[in-house]
Short mmCIF file of C-alpha atoms and ligand atoms in Angstrom, two decimals:
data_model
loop_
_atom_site.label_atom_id
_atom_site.label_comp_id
_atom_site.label_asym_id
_atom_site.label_seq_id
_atom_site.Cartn_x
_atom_site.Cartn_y
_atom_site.Cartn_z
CA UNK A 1 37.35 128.59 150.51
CA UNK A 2 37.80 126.84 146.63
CA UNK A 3 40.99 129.65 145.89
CA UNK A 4 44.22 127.88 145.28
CA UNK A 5 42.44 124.69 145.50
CA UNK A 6 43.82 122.03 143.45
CA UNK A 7 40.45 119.94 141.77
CA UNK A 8 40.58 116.99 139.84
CA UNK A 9 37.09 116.69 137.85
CA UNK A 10 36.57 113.58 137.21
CA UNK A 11 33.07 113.53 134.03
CA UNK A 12 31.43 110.58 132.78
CA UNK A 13 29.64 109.60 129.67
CA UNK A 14 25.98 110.41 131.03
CA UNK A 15 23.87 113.39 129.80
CA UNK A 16 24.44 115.29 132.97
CA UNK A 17 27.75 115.84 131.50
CA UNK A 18 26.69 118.71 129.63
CA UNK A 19 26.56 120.86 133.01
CA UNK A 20 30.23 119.78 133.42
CA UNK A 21 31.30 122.98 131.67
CA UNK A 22 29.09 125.21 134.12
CA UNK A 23 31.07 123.23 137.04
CA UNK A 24 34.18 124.20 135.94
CA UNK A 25 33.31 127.71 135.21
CA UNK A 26 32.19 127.92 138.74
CA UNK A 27 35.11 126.52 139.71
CA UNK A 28 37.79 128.82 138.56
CA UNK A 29 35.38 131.72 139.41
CA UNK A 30 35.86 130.37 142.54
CA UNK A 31 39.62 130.64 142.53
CA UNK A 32 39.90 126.55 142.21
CA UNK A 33 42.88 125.16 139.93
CA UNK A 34 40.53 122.35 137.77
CA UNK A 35 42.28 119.78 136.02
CA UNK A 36 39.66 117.69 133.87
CA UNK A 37 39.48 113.50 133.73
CA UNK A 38 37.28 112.53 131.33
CA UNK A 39 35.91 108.85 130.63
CA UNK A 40 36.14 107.86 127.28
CA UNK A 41 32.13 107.69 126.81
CA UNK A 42 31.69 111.26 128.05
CA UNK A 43 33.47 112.77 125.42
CA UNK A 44 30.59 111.56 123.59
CA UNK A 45 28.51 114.32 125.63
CA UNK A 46 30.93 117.08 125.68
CA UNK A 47 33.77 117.76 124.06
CA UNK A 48 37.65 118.04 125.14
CA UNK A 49 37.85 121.58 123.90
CA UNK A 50 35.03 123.14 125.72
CA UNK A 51 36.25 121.95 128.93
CA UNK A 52 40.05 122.35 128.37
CA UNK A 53 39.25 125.87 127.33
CA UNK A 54 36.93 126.71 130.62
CA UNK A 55 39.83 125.08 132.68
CA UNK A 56 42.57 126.70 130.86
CA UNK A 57 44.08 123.45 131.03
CA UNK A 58 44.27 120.06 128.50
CA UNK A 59 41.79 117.54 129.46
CA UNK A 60 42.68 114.20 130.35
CA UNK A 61 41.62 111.08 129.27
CA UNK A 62 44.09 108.36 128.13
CA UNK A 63 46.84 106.85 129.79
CA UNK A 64 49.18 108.59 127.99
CA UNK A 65 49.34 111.04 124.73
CA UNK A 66 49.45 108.69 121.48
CA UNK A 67 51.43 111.00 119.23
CA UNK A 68 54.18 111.97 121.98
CA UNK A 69 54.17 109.14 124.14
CA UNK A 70 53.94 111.01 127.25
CA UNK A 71 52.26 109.55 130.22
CA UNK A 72 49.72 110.82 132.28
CA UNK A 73 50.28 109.84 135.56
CA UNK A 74 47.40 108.89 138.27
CA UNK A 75 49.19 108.88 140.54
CA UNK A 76 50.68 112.56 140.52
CA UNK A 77 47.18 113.63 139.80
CA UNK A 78 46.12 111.65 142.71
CA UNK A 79 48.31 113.80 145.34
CA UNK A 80 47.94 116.74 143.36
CA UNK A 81 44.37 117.39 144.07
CA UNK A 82 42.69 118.60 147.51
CA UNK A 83 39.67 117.43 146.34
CA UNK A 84 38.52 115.11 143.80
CA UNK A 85 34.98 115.61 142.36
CA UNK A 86 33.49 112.88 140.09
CA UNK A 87 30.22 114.64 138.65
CA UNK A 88 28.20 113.00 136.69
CA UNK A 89 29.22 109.52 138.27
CA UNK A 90 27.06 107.08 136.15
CA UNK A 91 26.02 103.85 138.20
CA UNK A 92 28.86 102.42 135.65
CA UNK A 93 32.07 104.59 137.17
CA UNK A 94 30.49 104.19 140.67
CA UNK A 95 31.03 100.66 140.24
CA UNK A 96 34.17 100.75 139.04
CA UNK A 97 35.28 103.43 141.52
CA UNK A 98 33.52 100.90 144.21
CA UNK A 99 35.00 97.72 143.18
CA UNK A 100 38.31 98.74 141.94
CA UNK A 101 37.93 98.40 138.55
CA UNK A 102 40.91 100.73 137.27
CA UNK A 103 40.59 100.61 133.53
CA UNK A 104 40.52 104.03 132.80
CA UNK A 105 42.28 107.10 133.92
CA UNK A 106 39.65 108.18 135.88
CA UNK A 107 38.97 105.13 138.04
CA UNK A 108 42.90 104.59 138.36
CA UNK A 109 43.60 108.32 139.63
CA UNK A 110 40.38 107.68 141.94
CA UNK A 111 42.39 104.77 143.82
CA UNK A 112 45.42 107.00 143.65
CA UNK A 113 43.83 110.16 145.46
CA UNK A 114 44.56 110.96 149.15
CA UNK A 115 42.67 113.70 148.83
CA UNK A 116 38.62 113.91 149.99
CA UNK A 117 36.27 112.23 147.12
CA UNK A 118 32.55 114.12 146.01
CA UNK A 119 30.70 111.83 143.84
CA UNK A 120 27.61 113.20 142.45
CA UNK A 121 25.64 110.68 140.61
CA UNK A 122 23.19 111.04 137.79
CA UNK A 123 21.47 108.28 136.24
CA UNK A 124 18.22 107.12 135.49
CA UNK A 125 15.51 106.82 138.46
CA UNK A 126 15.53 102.66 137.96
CA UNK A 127 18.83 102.54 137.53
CA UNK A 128 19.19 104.79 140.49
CA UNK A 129 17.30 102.50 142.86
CA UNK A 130 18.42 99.25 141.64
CA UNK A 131 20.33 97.17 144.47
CA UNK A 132 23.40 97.11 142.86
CA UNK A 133 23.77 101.11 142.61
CA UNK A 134 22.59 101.57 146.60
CA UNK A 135 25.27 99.40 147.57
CA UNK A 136 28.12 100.80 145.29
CA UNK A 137 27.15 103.66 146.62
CA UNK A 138 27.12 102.63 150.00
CA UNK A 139 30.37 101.09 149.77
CA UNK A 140 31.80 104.77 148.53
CA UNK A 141 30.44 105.79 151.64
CA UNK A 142 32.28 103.13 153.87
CA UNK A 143 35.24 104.71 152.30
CA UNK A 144 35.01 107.77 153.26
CA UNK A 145 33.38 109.42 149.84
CA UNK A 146 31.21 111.91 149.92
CA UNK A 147 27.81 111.52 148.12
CA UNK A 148 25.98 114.16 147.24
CA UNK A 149 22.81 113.37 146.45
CA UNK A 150 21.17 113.41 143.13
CA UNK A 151 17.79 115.51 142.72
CA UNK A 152 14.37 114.02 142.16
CA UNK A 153 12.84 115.93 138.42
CA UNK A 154 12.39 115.41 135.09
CA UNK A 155 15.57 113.17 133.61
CA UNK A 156 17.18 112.72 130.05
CA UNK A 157 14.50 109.38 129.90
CA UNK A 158 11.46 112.31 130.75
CA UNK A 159 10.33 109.88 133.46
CA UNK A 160 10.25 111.99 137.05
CA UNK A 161 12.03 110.65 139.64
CA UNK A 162 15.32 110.90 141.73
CA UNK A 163 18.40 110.49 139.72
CA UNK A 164 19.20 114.55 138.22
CA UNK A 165 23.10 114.98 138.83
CA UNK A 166 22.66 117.77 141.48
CA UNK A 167 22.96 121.71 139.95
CA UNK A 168 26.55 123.11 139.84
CA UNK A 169 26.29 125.96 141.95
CA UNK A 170 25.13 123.65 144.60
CA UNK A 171 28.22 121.07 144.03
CA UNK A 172 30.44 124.15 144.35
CA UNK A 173 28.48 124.77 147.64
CA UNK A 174 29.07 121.16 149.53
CA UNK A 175 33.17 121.71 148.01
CA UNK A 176 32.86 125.18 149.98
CA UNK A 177 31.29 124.01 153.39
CA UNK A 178 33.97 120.92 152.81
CA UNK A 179 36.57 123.09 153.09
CA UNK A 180 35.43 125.63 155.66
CA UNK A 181 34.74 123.05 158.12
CA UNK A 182 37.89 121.12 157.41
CA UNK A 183 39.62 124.14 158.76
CA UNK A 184 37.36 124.45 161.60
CA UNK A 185 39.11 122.34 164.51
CA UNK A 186 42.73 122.96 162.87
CA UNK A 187 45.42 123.82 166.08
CA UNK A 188 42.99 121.83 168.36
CA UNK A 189 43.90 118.71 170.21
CA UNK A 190 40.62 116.68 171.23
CA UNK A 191 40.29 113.89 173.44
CA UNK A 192 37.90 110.65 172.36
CA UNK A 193 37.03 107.80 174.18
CA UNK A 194 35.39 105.05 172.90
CA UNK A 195 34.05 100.94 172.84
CA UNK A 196 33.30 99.03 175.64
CA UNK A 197 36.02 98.49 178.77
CA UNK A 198 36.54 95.33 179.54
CA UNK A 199 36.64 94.40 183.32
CA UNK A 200 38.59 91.17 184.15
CA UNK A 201 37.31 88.52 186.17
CA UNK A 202 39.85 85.84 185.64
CA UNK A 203 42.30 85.70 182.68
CA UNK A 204 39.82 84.05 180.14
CA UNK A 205 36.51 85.91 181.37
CA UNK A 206 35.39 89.77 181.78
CA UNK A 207 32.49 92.25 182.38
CA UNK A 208 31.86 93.99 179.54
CA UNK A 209 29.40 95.33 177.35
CA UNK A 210 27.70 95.76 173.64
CA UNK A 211 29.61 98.88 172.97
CA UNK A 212 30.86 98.59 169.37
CA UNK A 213 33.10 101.79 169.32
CA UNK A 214 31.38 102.69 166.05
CA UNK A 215 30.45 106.36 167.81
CA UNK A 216 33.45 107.36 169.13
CA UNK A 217 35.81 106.25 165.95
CA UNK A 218 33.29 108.32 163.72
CA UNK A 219 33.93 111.32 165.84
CA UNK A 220 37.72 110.64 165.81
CA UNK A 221 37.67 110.34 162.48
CA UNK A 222 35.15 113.32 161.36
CA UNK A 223 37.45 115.36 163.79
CA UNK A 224 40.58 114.81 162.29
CA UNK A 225 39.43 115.21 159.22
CA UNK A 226 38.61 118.96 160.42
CA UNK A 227 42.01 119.30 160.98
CA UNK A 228 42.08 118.65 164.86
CA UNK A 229 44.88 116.32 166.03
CA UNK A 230 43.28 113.52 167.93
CA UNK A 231 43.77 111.09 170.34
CA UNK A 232 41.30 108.04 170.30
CA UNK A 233 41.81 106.09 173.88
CA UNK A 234 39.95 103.52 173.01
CA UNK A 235 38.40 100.06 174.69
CA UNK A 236 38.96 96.73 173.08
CA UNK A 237 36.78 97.05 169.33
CA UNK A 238 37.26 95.68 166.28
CA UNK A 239 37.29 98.57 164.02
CA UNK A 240 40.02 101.05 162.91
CA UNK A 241 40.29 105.13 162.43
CA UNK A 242 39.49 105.66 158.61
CA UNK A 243 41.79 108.96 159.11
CA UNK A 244 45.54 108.16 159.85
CA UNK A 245 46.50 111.01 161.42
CA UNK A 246 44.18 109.77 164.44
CA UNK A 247 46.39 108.68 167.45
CA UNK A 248 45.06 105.50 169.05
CA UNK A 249 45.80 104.56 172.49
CA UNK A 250 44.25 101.14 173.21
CA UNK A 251 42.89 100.15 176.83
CA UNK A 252 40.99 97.23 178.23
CA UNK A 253 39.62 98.51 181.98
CA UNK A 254 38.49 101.41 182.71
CA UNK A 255 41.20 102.20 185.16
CA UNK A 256 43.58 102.03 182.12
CA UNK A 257 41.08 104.05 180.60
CA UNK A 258 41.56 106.43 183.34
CA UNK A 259 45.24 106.65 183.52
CA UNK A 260 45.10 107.45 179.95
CA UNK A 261 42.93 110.07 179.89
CA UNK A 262 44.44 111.57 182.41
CA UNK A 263 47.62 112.10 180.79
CA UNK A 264 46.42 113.07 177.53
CA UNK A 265 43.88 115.70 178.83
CA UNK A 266 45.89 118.69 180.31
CA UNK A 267 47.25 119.06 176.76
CA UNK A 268 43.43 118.98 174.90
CA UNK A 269 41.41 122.14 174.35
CA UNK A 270 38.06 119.07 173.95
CA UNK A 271 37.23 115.55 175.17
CA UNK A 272 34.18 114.11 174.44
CA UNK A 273 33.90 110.97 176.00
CA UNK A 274 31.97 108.47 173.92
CA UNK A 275 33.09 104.93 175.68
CA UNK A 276 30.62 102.79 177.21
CA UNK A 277 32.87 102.58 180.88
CA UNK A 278 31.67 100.00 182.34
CA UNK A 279 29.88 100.80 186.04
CA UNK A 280 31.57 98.38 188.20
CA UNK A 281 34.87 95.48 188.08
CA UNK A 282 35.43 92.43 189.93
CA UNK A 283 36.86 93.40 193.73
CA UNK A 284 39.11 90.45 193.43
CA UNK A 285 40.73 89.48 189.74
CA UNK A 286 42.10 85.21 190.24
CA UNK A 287 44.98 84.96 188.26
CA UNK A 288 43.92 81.29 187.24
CA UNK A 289 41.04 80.11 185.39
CA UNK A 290 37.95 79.60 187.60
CA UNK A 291 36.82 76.49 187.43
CA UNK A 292 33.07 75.16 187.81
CA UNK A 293 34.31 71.95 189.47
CA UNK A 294 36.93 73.05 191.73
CA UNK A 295 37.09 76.76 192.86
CA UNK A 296 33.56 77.46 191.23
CA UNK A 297 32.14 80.73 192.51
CA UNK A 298 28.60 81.68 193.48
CA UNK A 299 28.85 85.29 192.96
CA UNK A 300 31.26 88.21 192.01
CA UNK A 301 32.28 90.78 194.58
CA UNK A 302 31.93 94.08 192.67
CA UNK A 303 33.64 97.75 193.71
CA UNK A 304 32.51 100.62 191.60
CA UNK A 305 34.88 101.99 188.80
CA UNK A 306 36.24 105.63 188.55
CA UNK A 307 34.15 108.05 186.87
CA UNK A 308 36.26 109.03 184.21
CA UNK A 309 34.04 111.92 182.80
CA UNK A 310 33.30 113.45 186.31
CA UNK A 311 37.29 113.19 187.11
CA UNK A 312 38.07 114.99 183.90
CA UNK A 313 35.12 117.53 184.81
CA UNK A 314 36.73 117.98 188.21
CA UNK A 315 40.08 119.18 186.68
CA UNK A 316 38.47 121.07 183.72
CA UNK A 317 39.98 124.35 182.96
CA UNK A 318 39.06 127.90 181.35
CA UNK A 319 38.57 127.20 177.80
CA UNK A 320 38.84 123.19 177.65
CA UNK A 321 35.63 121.95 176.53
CA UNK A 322 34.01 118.70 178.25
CA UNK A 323 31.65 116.67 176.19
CA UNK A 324 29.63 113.65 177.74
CA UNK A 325 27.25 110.73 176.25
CA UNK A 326 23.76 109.48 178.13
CA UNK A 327 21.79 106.39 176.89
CA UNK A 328 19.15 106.58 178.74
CA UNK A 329 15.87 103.68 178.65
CA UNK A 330 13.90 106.25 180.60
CA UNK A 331 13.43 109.70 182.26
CA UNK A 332 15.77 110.90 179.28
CA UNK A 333 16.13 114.42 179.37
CA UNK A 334 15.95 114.76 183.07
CA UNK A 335 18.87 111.84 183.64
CA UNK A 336 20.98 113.71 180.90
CA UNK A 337 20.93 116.75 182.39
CA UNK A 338 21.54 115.41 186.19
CA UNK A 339 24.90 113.87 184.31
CA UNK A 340 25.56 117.28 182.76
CA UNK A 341 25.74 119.08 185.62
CA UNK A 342 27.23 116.25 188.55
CA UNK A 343 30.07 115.43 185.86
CA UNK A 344 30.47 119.68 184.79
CA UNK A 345 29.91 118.58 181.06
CA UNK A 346 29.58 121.69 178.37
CA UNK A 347 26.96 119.63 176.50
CA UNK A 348 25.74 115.99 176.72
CA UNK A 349 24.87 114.14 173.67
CA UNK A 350 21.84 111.80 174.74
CA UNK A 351 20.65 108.91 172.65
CA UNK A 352 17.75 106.81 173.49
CA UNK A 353 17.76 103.09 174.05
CA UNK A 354 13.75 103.00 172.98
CA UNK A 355 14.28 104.61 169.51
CA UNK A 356 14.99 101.82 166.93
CA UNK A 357 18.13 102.07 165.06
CA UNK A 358 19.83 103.82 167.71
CA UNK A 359 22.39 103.19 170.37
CA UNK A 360 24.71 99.84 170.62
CA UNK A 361 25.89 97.92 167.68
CA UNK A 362 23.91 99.78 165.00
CA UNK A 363 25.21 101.85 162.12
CA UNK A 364 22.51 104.73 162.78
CA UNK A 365 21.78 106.98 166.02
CA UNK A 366 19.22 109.23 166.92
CA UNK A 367 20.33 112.26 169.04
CA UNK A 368 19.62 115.26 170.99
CA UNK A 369 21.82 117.45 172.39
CA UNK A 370 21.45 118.99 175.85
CA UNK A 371 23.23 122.16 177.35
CA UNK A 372 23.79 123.36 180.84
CA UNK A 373 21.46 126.43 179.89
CA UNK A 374 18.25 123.68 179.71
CA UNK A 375 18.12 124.19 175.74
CA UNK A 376 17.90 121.34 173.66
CA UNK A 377 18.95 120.53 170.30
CA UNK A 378 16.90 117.21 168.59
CA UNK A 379 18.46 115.33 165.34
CA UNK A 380 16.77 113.16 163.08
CA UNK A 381 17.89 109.34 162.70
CA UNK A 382 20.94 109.47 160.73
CA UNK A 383 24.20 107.20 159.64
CA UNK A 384 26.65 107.44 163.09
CA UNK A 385 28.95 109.29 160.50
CA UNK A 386 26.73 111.93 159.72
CA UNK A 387 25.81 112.11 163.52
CA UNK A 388 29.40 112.81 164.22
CA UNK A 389 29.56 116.00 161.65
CA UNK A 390 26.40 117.21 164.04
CA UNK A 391 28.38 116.82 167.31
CA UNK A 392 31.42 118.05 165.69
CA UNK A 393 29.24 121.54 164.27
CA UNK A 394 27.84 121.98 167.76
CA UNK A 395 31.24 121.18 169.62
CA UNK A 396 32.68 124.14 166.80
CA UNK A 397 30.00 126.91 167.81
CA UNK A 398 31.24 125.69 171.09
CA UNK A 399 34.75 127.03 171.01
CA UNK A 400 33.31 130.05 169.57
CA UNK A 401 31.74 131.06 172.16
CA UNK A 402 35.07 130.52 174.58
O1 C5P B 501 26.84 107.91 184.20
P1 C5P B 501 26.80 107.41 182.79
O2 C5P B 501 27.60 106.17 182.60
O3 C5P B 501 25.45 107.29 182.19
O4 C5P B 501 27.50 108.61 182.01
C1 C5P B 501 27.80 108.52 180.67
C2 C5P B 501 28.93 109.46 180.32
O5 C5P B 501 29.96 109.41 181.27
C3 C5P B 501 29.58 109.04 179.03
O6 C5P B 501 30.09 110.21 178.42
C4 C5P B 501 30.68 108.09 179.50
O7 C5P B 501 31.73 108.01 178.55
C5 C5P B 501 31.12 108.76 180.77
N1 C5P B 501 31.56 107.82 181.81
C6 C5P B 501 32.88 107.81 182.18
N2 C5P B 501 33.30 106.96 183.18
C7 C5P B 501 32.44 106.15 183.80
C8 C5P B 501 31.09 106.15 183.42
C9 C5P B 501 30.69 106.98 182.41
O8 C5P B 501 33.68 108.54 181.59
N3 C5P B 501 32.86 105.34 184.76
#
């Protein structure tokens, strides 16, 4: 997957550095094209020559070349590279890279890049856990970087604990699955719903619900990023695709919903249909503000809403791929699988209302996923991002069976 590959290695000034060279080996082994970015401390760990001979290419490290005056630009770099791979990332460059402190050329061709970020960091174990480095890190991760995690061992400091940059071959291997799987939904058009819908009762008051969208945007996203063109249809939220490429089609009820999905789906080979539709919507909507003195009302007249799911179920055909949500309080399994097979899902993704950390409004869900066969796939707790990469996997082996 790494031939032709255009990297930009971006090395720090920690002692992990000295496995840079084996990275880069492994790299061009690989097929990958490795241009080098070196911080100005890490050439006290390695040297320019080792690495510019390995990449069969001049390292970079200033701005621009003293003697000639030529300038390096971050910016090329930046769109140059399908990947970007900073490794080791010192708890130093991860806060410049999270804070956008650009005064070197590695930070500055780090804002520059389009491309997918790997950060691998490698530090001591304190340093590793200290407040300040989680949330840097964390904050790469709200951007869209990928972290991969440092191993717990022996360090530089010969205390034992979590902080060893990870081993080359095994940076190689999350740059390999990177790339297979961002392949794996090119040429397919996928349908996502998501957030709340918003049912009007008069024009300053709804019924709604606690849906944040966060789900449904992370699958948009993690989607696209595999390469599938997307449509998000998408109740009222306050959050945005990370990906541009994702189309978003905004809706408030879940008739518009509906209508929406409706047009888009003919054309999809998968929906999976993440939004929270609400179950019912005022009979009658008053076009004025109802007031508690005057017209006050009692009680609200409700008719039930369209079942978008079961409507697109109802029109599914050979080879389109139908993917439903469940949050069930009880009787989980048993409800998710009634849904699967009265809306003619392919799978049902349920997640529990009683497991903490899971569900509305959080950052984290806990899954399983349920198939019309009665097997059952269970996922730990995990970041609604990650979650999305397990939908999108089992969605993938999906179409491989068609
Ligand atoms: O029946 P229930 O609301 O639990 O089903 C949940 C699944 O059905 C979700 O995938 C949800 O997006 C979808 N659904 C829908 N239209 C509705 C109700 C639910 O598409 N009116």
């Amino acid at each position: 997957m790494l031939k032709g590959k255009h990297i930009v290695l971006g090395i720090t000034g920690g002692i992990a550095a000295y496995k840079s060279a084996s990275l880069v080996r492994l790299l061009v082994k690989a097929g990958a094209d490795v241009q080098v970015i070196m911080t100005p401390n890490a050439k006290e760990f390695i040297t320019p020559l080792t690495l510019s001979t390995l990449s069969g290419k001049p390292v970079i490290s200033e701005f621009f070349t003293a003697n000639t005056g030529e300038w390096h630009s971050h910016v090329d770099l930046g769109l140059w590279a399908d990947a970007m791979v900073v490794a080791p990332a010192t708890a130093s460059t991860i806060a410049k890279m999270a804070n956008g402190v650009a005064d070197n050329m590695l930070v500055t061709t780090y804002l520059s890049a389009k491309a997918p970020v790997f950060v691998a960091p490698a530090m001591d174990l304190d340093m590793m856990r200290h407040p300040s480095t989680l949330r840097n890190i964390s904050l790469l991760q709200s951007y869209g970087n990928h972290i991969i995690e440092p191993a717990e061992g022996e360090l530089a400091s010969h205390l034992v604990g979590k902080g060893r940059m990870e081993e080359p071959e095994n940076i190689v291997k999350a740059l390999d699955t990177f790339f297979e799987k961002e392949l794996s939904l090119k040429g397919k058009k996928i349908l996502v719903t998501a957030g709340p819908t918003y049912e009007k009762i008069d024009p300053v008051r709804f019924i709604g619900n606690y849906s944040s969208g966060k789900m449904g945007y992370a699958i948009a996203d993690c989607a696209a990023a595999r390469g599938a063109e997307v449509v998000l249809i998408s109740g009222p939220v306050s959050i945005i695709p990370t990906q541009p490429s994702v189309r978003v089609v905004k809706v408030e009820s879940a008739k518009e919903m509906l209508a929406e999905c409706e047009r888009a789906y003919p054309d999809c080979n998968i929906a999976i249909m993440t939004a929270a539709v609400a179950d019912y919507a005022p009979t009658e909507v008053s076009d004025k503000k109802i007031k508690r003195e005057t017209t006050g009302i009692d009680s609200i007249a409700l008719i039930k809403n369209p079942d978008i799911a079961a409507t697109l179920g109802s029109k599914k055909k050979d080879g389109q791929i139908l993917v439903g949500f469940a949050l069930e309080t009880d009787n989980e399994i048993n409800n998710a699988l009634e849904k699967l097979g009265r809306k003619n899902l392919d799978m049902i993704v349920l997640n529990s209302l009683r497991v903490a950390g899971a569900g509305f409004r959080t950052d984290t869900n806990k899954i399983s996923i349920c198939y019309p066969d009665n097997t059952r796939t269970d996922y730990d707790l995990k970041p609604k991002t990650e979650v999305a990469e397990d939908i999108l996997d089992a969605v993938t082996e999906l179409c491989k069976k068609d």
